Coordinates of C-alpha atoms in Angstrom, one line a residue:
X1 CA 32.3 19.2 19.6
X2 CA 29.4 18.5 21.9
X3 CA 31.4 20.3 24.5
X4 CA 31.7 23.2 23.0
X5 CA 29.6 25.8 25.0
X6 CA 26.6 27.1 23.4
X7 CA 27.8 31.1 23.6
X8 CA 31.6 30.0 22.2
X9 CA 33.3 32.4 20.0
X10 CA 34.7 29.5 18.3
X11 CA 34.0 30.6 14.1
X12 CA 32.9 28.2 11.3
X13 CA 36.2 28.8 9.5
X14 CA 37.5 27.6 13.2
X15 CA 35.1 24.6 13.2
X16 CA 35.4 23.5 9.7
X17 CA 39.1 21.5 10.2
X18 CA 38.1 20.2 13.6
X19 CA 35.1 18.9 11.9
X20 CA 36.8 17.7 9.1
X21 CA 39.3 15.7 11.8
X22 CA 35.8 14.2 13.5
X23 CA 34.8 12.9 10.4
X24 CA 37.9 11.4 8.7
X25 CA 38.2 9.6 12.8
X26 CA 35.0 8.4 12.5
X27 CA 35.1 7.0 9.2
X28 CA 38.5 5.0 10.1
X29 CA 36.5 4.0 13.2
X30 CA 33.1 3.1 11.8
X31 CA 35.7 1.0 8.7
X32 CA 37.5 -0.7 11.8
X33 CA 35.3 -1.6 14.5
X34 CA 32.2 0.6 13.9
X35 CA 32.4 1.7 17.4
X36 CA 32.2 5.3 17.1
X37 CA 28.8 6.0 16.1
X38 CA 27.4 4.4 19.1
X39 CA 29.9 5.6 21.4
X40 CA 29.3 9.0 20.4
X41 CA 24.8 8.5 20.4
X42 CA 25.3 7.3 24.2
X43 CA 27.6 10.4 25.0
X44 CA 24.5 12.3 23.2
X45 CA 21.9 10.4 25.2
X46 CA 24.0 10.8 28.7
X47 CA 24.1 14.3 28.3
X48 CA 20.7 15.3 26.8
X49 CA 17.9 12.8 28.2
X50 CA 15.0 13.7 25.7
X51 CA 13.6 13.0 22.4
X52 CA 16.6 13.6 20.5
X53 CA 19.0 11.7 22.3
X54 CA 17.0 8.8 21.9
X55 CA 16.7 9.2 18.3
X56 CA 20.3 9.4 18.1
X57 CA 20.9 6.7 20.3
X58 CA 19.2 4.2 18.2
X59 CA 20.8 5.6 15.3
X60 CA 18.4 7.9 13.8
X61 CA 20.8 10.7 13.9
X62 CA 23.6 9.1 13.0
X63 CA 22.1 7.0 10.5
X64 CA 20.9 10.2 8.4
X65 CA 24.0 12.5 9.1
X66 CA 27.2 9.9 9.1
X67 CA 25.2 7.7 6.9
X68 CA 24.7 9.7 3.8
X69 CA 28.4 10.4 3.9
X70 CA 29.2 7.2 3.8
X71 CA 26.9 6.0 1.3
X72 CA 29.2 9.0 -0.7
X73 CA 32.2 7.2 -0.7
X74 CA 30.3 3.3 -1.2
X75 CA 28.2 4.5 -4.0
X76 CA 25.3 4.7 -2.6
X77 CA 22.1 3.0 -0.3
X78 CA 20.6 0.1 -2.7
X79 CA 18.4 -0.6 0.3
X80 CA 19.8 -3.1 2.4
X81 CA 21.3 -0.4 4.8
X82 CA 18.1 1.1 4.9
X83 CA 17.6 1.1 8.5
X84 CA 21.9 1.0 9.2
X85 CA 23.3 -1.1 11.5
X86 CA 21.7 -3.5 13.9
X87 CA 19.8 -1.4 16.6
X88 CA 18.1 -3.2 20.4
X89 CA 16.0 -4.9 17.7
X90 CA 18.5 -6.6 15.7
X91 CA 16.5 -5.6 12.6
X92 CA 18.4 -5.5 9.4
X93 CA 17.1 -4.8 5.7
X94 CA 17.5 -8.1 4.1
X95 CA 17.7 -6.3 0.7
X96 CA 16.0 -3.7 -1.4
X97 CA 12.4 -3.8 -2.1
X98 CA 10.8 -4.5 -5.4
X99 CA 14.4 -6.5 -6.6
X100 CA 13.3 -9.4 -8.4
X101 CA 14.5 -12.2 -6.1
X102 CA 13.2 -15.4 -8.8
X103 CA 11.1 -16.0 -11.7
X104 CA 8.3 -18.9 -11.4
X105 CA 6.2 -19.5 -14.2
X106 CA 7.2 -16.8 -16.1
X107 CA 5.8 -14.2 -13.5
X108 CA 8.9 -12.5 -11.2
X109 CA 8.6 -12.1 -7.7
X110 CA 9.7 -9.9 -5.8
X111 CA 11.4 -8.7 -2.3
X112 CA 8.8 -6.8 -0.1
X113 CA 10.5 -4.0 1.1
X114 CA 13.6 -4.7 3.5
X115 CA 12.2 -7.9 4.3
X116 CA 12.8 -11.7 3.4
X117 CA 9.0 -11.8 2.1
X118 CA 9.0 -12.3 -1.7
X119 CA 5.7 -11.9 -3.3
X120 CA 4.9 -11.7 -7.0
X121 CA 3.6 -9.3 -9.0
X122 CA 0.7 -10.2 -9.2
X123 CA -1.7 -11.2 -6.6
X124 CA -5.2 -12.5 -5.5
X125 CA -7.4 -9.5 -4.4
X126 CA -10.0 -11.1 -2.3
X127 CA -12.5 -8.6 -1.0
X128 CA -15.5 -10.0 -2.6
X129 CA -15.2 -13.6 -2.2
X130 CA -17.9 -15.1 -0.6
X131 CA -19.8 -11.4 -0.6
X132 CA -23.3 -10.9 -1.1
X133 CA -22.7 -9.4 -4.3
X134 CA -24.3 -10.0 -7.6
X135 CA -21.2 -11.9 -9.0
X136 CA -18.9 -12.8 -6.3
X137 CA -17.3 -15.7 -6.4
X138 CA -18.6 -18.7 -4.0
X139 CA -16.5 -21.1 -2.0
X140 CA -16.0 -23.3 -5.1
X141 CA -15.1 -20.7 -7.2
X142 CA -12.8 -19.2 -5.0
X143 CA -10.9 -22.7 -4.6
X144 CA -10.6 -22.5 -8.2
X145 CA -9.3 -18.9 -8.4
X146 CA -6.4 -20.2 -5.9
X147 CA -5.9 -23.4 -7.9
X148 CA -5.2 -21.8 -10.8
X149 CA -3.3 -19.5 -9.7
X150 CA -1.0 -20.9 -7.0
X151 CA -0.8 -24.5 -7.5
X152 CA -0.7 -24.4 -11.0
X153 CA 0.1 -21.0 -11.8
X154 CA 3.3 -18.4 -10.8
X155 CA 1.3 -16.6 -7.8
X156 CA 1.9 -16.9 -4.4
X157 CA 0.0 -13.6 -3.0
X158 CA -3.4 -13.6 -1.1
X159 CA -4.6 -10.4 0.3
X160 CA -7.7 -10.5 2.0
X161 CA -8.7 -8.5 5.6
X162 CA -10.8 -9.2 8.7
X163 CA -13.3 -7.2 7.0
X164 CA -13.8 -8.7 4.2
X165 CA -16.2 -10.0 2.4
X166 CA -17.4 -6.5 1.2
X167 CA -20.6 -6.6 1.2
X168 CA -21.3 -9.3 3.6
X169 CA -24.2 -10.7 5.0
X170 CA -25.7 -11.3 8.3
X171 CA -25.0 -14.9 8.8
X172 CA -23.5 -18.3 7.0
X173 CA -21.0 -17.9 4.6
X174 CA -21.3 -14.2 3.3
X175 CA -20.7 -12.5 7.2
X176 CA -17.7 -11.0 8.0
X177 CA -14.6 -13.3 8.3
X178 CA -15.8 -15.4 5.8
X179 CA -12.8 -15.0 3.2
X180 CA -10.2 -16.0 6.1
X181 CA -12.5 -18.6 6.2
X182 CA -12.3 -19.9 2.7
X183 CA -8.6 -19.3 2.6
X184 CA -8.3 -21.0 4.8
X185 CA -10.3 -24.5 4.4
X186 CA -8.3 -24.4 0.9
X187 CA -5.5 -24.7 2.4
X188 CA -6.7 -27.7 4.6
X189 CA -8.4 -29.6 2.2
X190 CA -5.4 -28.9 -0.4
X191 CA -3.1 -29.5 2.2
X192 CA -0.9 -26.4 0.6
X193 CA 2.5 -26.5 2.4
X194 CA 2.3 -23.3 4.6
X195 CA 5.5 -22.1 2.9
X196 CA 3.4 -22.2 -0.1
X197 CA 1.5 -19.4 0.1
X198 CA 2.5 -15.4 1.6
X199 CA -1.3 -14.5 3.2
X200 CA -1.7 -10.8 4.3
X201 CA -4.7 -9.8 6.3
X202 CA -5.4 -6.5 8.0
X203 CA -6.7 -5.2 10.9
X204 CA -10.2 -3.1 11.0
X205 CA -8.8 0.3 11.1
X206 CA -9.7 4.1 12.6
X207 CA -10.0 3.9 16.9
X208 CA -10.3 0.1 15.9
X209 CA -6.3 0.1 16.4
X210 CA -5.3 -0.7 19.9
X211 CA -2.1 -2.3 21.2
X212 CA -5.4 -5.0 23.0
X213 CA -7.1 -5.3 19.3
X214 CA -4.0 -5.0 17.4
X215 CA -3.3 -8.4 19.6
X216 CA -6.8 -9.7 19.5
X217 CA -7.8 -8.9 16.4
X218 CA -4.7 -10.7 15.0
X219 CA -5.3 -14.1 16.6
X220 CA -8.7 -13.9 15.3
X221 CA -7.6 -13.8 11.7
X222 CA -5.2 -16.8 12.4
X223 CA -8.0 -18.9 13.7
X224 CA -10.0 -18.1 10.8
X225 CA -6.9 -18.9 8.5
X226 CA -6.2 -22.0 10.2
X227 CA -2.5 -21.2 9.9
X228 CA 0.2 -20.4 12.6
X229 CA 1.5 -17.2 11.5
X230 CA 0.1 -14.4 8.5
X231 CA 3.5 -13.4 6.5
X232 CA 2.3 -9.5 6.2
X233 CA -0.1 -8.1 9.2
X234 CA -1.6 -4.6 7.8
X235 CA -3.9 -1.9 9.1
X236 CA -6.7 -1.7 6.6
X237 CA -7.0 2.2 6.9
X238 CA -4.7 4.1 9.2
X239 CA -5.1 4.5 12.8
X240 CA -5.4 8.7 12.9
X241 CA -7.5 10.8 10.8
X242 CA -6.0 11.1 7.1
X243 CA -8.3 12.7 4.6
X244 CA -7.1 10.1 1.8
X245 CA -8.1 7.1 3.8
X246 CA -11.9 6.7 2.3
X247 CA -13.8 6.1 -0.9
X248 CA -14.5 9.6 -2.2
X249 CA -12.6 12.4 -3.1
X250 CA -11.4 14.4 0.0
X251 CA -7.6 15.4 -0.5
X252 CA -7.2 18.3 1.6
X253 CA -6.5 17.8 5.4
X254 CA -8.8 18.7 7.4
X255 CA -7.5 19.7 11.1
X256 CA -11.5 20.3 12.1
X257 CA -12.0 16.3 11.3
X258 CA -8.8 15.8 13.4
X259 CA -9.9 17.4 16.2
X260 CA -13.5 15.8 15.9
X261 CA -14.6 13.7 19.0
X262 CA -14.4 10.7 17.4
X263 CA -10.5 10.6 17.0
X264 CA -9.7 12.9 20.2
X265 CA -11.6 11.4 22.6
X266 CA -10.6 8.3 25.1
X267 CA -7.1 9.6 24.6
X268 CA -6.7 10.4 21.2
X269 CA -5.5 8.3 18.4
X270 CA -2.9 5.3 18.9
X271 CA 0.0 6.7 19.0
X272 CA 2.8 5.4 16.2
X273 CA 5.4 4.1 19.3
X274 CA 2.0 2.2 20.7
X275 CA 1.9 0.5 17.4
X276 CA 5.0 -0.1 16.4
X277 CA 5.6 -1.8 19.7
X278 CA 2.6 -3.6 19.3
X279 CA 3.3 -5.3 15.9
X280 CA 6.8 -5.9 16.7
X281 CA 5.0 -7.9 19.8
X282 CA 3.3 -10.0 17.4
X283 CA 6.8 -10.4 15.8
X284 CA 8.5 -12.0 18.6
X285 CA 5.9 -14.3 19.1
X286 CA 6.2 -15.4 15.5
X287 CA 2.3 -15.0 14.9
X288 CA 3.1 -12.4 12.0
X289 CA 6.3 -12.4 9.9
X290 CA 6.2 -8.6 8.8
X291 CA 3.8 -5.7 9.1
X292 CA 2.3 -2.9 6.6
X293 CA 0.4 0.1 6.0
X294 CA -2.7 0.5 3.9
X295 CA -5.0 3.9 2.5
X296 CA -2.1 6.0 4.0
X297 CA 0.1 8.6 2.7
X298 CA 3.7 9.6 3.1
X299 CA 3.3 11.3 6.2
X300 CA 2.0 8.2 7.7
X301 CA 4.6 5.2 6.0
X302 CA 7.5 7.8 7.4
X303 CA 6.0 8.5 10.4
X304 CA 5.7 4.4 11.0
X305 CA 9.3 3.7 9.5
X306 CA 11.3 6.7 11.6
X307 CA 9.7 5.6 14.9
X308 CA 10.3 1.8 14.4
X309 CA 14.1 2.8 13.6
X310 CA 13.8 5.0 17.0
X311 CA 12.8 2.2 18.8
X312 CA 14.9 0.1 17.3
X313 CA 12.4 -2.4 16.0
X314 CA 10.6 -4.0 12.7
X315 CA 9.7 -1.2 10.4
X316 CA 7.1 -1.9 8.2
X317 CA 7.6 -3.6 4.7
X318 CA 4.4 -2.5 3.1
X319 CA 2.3 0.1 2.1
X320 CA -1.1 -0.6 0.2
X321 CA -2.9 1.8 -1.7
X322 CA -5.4 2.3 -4.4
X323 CA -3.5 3.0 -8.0
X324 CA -4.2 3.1 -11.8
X325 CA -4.0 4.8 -15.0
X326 CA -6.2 7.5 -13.4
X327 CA -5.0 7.2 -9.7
X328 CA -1.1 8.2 -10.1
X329 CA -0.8 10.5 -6.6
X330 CA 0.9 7.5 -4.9
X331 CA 3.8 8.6 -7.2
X332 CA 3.5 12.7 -7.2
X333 CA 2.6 13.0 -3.3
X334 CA 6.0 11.9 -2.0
X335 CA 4.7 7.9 -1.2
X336 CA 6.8 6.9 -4.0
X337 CA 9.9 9.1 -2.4
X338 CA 9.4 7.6 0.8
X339 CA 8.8 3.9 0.0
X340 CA 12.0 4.2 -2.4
X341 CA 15.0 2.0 -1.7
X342 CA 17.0 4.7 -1.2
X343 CA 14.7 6.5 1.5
X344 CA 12.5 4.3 3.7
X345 CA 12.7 0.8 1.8
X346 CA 9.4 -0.3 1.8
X347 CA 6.8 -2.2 -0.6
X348 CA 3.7 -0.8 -2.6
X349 CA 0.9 -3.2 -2.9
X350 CA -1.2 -1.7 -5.2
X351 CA -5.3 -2.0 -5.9
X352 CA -7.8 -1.0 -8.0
X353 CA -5.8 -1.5 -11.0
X354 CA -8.6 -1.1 -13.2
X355 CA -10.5 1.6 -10.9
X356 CA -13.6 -1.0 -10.2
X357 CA -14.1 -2.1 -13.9
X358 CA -13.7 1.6 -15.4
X359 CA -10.9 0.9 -17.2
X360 CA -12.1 -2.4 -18.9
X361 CA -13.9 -0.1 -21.2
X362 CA -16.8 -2.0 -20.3
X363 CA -18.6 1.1 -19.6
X364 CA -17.7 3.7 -22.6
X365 CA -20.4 2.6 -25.1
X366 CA -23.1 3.2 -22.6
X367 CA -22.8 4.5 -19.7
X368 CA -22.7 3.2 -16.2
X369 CA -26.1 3.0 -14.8
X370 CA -26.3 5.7 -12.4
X371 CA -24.5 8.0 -14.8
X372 CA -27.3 7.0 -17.1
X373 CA -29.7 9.9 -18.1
X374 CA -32.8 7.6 -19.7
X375 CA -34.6 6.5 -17.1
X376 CA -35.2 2.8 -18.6
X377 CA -31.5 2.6 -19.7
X378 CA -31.1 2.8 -16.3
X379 CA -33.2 0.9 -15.0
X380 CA -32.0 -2.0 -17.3
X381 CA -28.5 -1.7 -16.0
X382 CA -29.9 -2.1 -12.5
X383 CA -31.9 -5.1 -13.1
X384 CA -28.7 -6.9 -15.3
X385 CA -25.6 -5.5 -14.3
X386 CA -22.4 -5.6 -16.4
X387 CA -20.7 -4.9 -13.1
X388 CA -20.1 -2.7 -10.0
X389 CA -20.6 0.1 -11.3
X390 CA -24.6 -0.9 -12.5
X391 CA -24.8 -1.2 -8.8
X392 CA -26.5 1.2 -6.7
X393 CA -24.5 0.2 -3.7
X394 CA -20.3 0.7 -5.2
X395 CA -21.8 2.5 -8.3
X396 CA -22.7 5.2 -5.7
X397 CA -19.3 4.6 -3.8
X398 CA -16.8 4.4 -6.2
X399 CA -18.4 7.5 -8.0
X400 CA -14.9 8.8 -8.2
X401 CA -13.8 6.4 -10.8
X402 CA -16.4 7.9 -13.0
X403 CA -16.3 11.8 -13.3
X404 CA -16.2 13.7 -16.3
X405 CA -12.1 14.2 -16.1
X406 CA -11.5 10.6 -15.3
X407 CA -14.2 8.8 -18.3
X408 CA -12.2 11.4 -20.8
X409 CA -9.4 10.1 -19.9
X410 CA -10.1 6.5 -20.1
X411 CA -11.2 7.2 -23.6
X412 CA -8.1 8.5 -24.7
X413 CA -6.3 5.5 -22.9
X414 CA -8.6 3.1 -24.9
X415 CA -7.5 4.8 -28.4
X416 CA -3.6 3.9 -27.2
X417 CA -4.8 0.4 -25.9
X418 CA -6.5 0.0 -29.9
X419 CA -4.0 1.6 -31.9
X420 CA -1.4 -1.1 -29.9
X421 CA -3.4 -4.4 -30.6
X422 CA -4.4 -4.4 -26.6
X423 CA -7.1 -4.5 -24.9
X424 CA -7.6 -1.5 -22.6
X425 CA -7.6 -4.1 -19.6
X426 CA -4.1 -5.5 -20.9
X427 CA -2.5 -2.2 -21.4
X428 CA -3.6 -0.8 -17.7
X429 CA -2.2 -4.2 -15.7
X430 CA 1.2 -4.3 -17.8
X431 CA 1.5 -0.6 -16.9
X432 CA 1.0 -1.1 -13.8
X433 CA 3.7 -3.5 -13.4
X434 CA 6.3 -1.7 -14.9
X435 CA 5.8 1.1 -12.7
X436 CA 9.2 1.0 -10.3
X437 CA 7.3 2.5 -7.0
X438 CA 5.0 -0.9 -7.7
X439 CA 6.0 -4.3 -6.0
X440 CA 2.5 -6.4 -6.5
X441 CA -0.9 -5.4 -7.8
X442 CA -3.4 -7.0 -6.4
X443 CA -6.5 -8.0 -8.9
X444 CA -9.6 -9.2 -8.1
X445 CA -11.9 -12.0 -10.5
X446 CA -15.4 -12.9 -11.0
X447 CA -14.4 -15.9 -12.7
X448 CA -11.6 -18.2 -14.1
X449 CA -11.4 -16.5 -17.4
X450 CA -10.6 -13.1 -15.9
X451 CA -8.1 -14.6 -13.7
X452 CA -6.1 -16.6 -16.9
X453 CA -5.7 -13.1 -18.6
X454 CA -4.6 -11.5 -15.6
X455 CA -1.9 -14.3 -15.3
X456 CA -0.8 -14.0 -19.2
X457 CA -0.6 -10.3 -18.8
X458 CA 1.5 -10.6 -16.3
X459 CA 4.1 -13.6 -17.7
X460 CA 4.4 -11.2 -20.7
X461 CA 8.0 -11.3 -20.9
X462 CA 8.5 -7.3 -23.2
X463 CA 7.4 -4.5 -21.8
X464 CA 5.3 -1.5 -22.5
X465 CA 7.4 0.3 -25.4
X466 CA 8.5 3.2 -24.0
X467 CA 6.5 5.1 -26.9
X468 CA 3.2 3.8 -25.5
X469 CA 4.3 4.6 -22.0
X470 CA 5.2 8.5 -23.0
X471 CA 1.7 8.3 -25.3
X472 CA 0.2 7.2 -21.5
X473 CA 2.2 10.2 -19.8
X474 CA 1.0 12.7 -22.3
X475 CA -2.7 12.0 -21.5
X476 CA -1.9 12.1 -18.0
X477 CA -1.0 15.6 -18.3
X478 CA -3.6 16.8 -19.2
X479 CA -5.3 16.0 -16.0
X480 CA -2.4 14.4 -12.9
X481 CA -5.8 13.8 -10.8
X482 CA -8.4 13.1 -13.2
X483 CA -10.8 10.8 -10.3
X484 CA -10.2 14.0 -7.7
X485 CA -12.1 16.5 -10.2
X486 CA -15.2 17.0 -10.6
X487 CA -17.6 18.8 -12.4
X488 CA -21.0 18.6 -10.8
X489 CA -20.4 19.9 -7.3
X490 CA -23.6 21.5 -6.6
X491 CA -24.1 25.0 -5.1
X492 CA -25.9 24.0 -2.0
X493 CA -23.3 21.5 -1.2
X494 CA -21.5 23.3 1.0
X495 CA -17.8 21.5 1.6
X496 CA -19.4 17.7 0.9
X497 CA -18.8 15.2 -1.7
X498 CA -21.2 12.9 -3.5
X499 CA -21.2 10.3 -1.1
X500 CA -20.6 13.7 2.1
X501 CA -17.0 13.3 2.2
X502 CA -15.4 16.5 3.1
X503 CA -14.3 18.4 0.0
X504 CA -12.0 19.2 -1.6

């Protein structure tokens, strides 16, 4: 067919039996010696020597056209041939992510995309260990929050990032690096088996991301860790512009902030075939088992997964991303399509389960210090915090966790949560682990107590009943993007946010 000139007179009712023959050859080729489909890419790639071919070449072509056809006849793509058959890189899905791969402790784990990383559901958020916060955990408490839950408990998850602690100080133990740190002189002092433990870490993102520092900043994070490898290597905020990458509530993209000179000068952003061959580097030299994605959007996890397949090497297994009873566009802006089993085959770590404290409830009877309108309320919050949000530093940040749509929301959630014998804390972690796009949540503690409830709602063997989860859907409707509204945009604002984000 690829000889067929391009001004034939040949008809569709012409081409529709030859084309019928091509495929029923094909099929009793790809069944016999699956030969056919890379004969026919290089006869593709001989004859037209750009982007395309090489696409097609390394199977993305084929995958998508011959490949759904056969899936036809076999029932179906449960994953594992999510990126077909073996390309230059030899990579092969090793299953379908989110299966539950064993049960330890009561709490399932499960597979992390196409990978052979199995995490469980719940994991160790760490970006305030050892920070300068009011309440973070120290070194001792931290080696009790991975005590409890690893040795003696069903988890087996860390998150933590170059970055972090968030805030951090300017020296000692609270400056940057100093959660690898304690992660890492745990697992010293414990002497945890390496195999123990699945650590992911991430690399600073923005113009940060360069094949050099992708390299570099890697090895950094190992020393710190004291460990050989990290199982799951992710950037902690993509490495282009992408209007859903920060804390407040920009949605819309906006192609003036692309252009800006901060992500199109020196060359532009890293391109995705830059990065892809840059963590598939670190691959080979068996510093980092897998790779992932984190604050990105579909258009970024697709982008990531079609040019690894492209260049025939490691897609990435994760995507990370903030997601809760008010923060459900992970699910309605086409990440959940893309992650799925059936599409790109890739894991959702989720954070901010509980939207920095909001939806403990802890705030409803009085209100969160900045949103406080007596001045000595206010002032009393400030001087003894319940939490983040009595901060002026993350009550001012995570602002978006608190406007009008989002605290009447969180009421009608708490009235579910009551009339269910729940706490509103229980109720928004057990729905967050029965959501299918979820593979982990990751939960941060500011002590030991926190950190047993998160473990028993998480070994809960029954589910959410699926009148509680419709009662949950029904609220949701009334507002699908309850921390993206807002009430109080001023006048004089002119296209910024409350913390000068670009709105909307």
């Amino acid at each position: 067919i690829w000889n067929i000139p391009r001004h034939s007179t040949i008809t569709m009712a012409q081409s529709v039996p030859f084309l019928s023959c091509l495929f029923l050859i094909a099929l009793s080729k790809h069944v016999t010696n699956g030969s056919f489909l890379s004969t026919l890419s290089s006869s593709i790639s001989n004859r037209h020597p750009n982007r395309r071919a090489v696409l097609a070449s390394s199977g993305a072509l084929s995958g998508s056209f011959f490949g759904d056809m056969m899936d036809s006849f076999s029932g179906g793509n449960d994953g594992r041939n999510a990126y077909g058959k073996e390309g230059p890189g030899n990579f092969r899905s090793a299953g379908a992510t989110n299966e539950v791969a064993k049960v330890v402790k009561g709490m399932k784990w499960r597979r992390l995309g196409g990978s052979d990383i199995i995490v469980s559901e719940l994991g160790l958020g760490t970006q305030r260990w050892c920070s300068t916060d009011f309440n973070a955990p120290g070194l001792k408490e931290c080696f009790e929050f991975m005590d409890e839950a690893i040795l003696n408990g069903g988890v087996n998850l860390i998150d933590t990032a170059e970055q972090y602690p968030i805030p951090s100080g300017n020296m000692g133990d609270t400056q940057e690096g100093a959660t690898e740190i304690a992660i890492g002189k745990w697992m010293k002092e414990r002497r945890v088996p390496r195999d123990r433990v699945i650590i992911a870490s991430k690399i600073t993102g923005g113009r940060n991301v360069t094949p050099r520092n992708i390299i570099a900043d890697c090895e950094g994070s190992l020393r710190r860790l004291g460990t050989d490898y990290i199982d799951v290597y992710q950037l902690h905020w993509p490495q282009r512009y992408s209007p859903q990458s920060n804390w407040g509530q920009s949605l819309k993209y906006n192609i003036e902030s692309d252009q800006s000179g901060y992500w199109r000068q020196f060359g532009g952003p890293t391109s995705f075939e830059d990065l892809c061959l840059s963590m598939e580097e670190l691959i080979q030299q068996g510093k980092i088992r897998g790779w992932g994605l984190c604050n990105d959007n579909a258009y970024g996890l697709t982008a990531c997964t079609r040019t690894a397949k492209a260049l025939g090497v490691t897609p990435p297994c994760s995507i990370q991303g903030d997601f809760s009873l008010i923060d459900r566009k992970s699910e309605e802006n086409g990440v959940a399509e893309a992650a799925s089993p059936y599409n790109e085959n890739v894991g959702f770590m989720s954070y901010n389960a509980l939207a920095g404290g909001m939806l403990t409830g802890k705030y409803m009877d009085k209100p969160a210090a900045l949103d406080e309108i007596n001045r000595d309320a206010a002032i009393k919050s400030l001087e003894n915090p319940r939490g983040r949000m009595d901060t002026r530093g993350w009550g001012g940040t995570l602002y978006r966790y608190r406007s009008e749509a989002a605290q009447e929301a969180i009421r009608e959630y708490a009235e579910i949560a009551i009339n269910n014998n729940m706490s509103l804390t229980e109720m928004s972690l057990r729905w967050c682990r029965q959501r299918s796009l979820i593979t982990t949540t990751l939960v941060g503690h500011s002590n030991l107590k926190q950190l047993r409830s998160s473990m028993d709602y998480f070994t809960i063997k029954d589910p959410l009943s699926d009148k509680v989860m419709w009662e949950i859907d029904r609220i949701h409707m009334k507002n699908r993007l309850p921390i993206f509204s807002s009430s109080r945009v001023g006048h004089d604002w002119n296209g910024e946010g409350e913390i000068g984000e670009a709105i909307p």
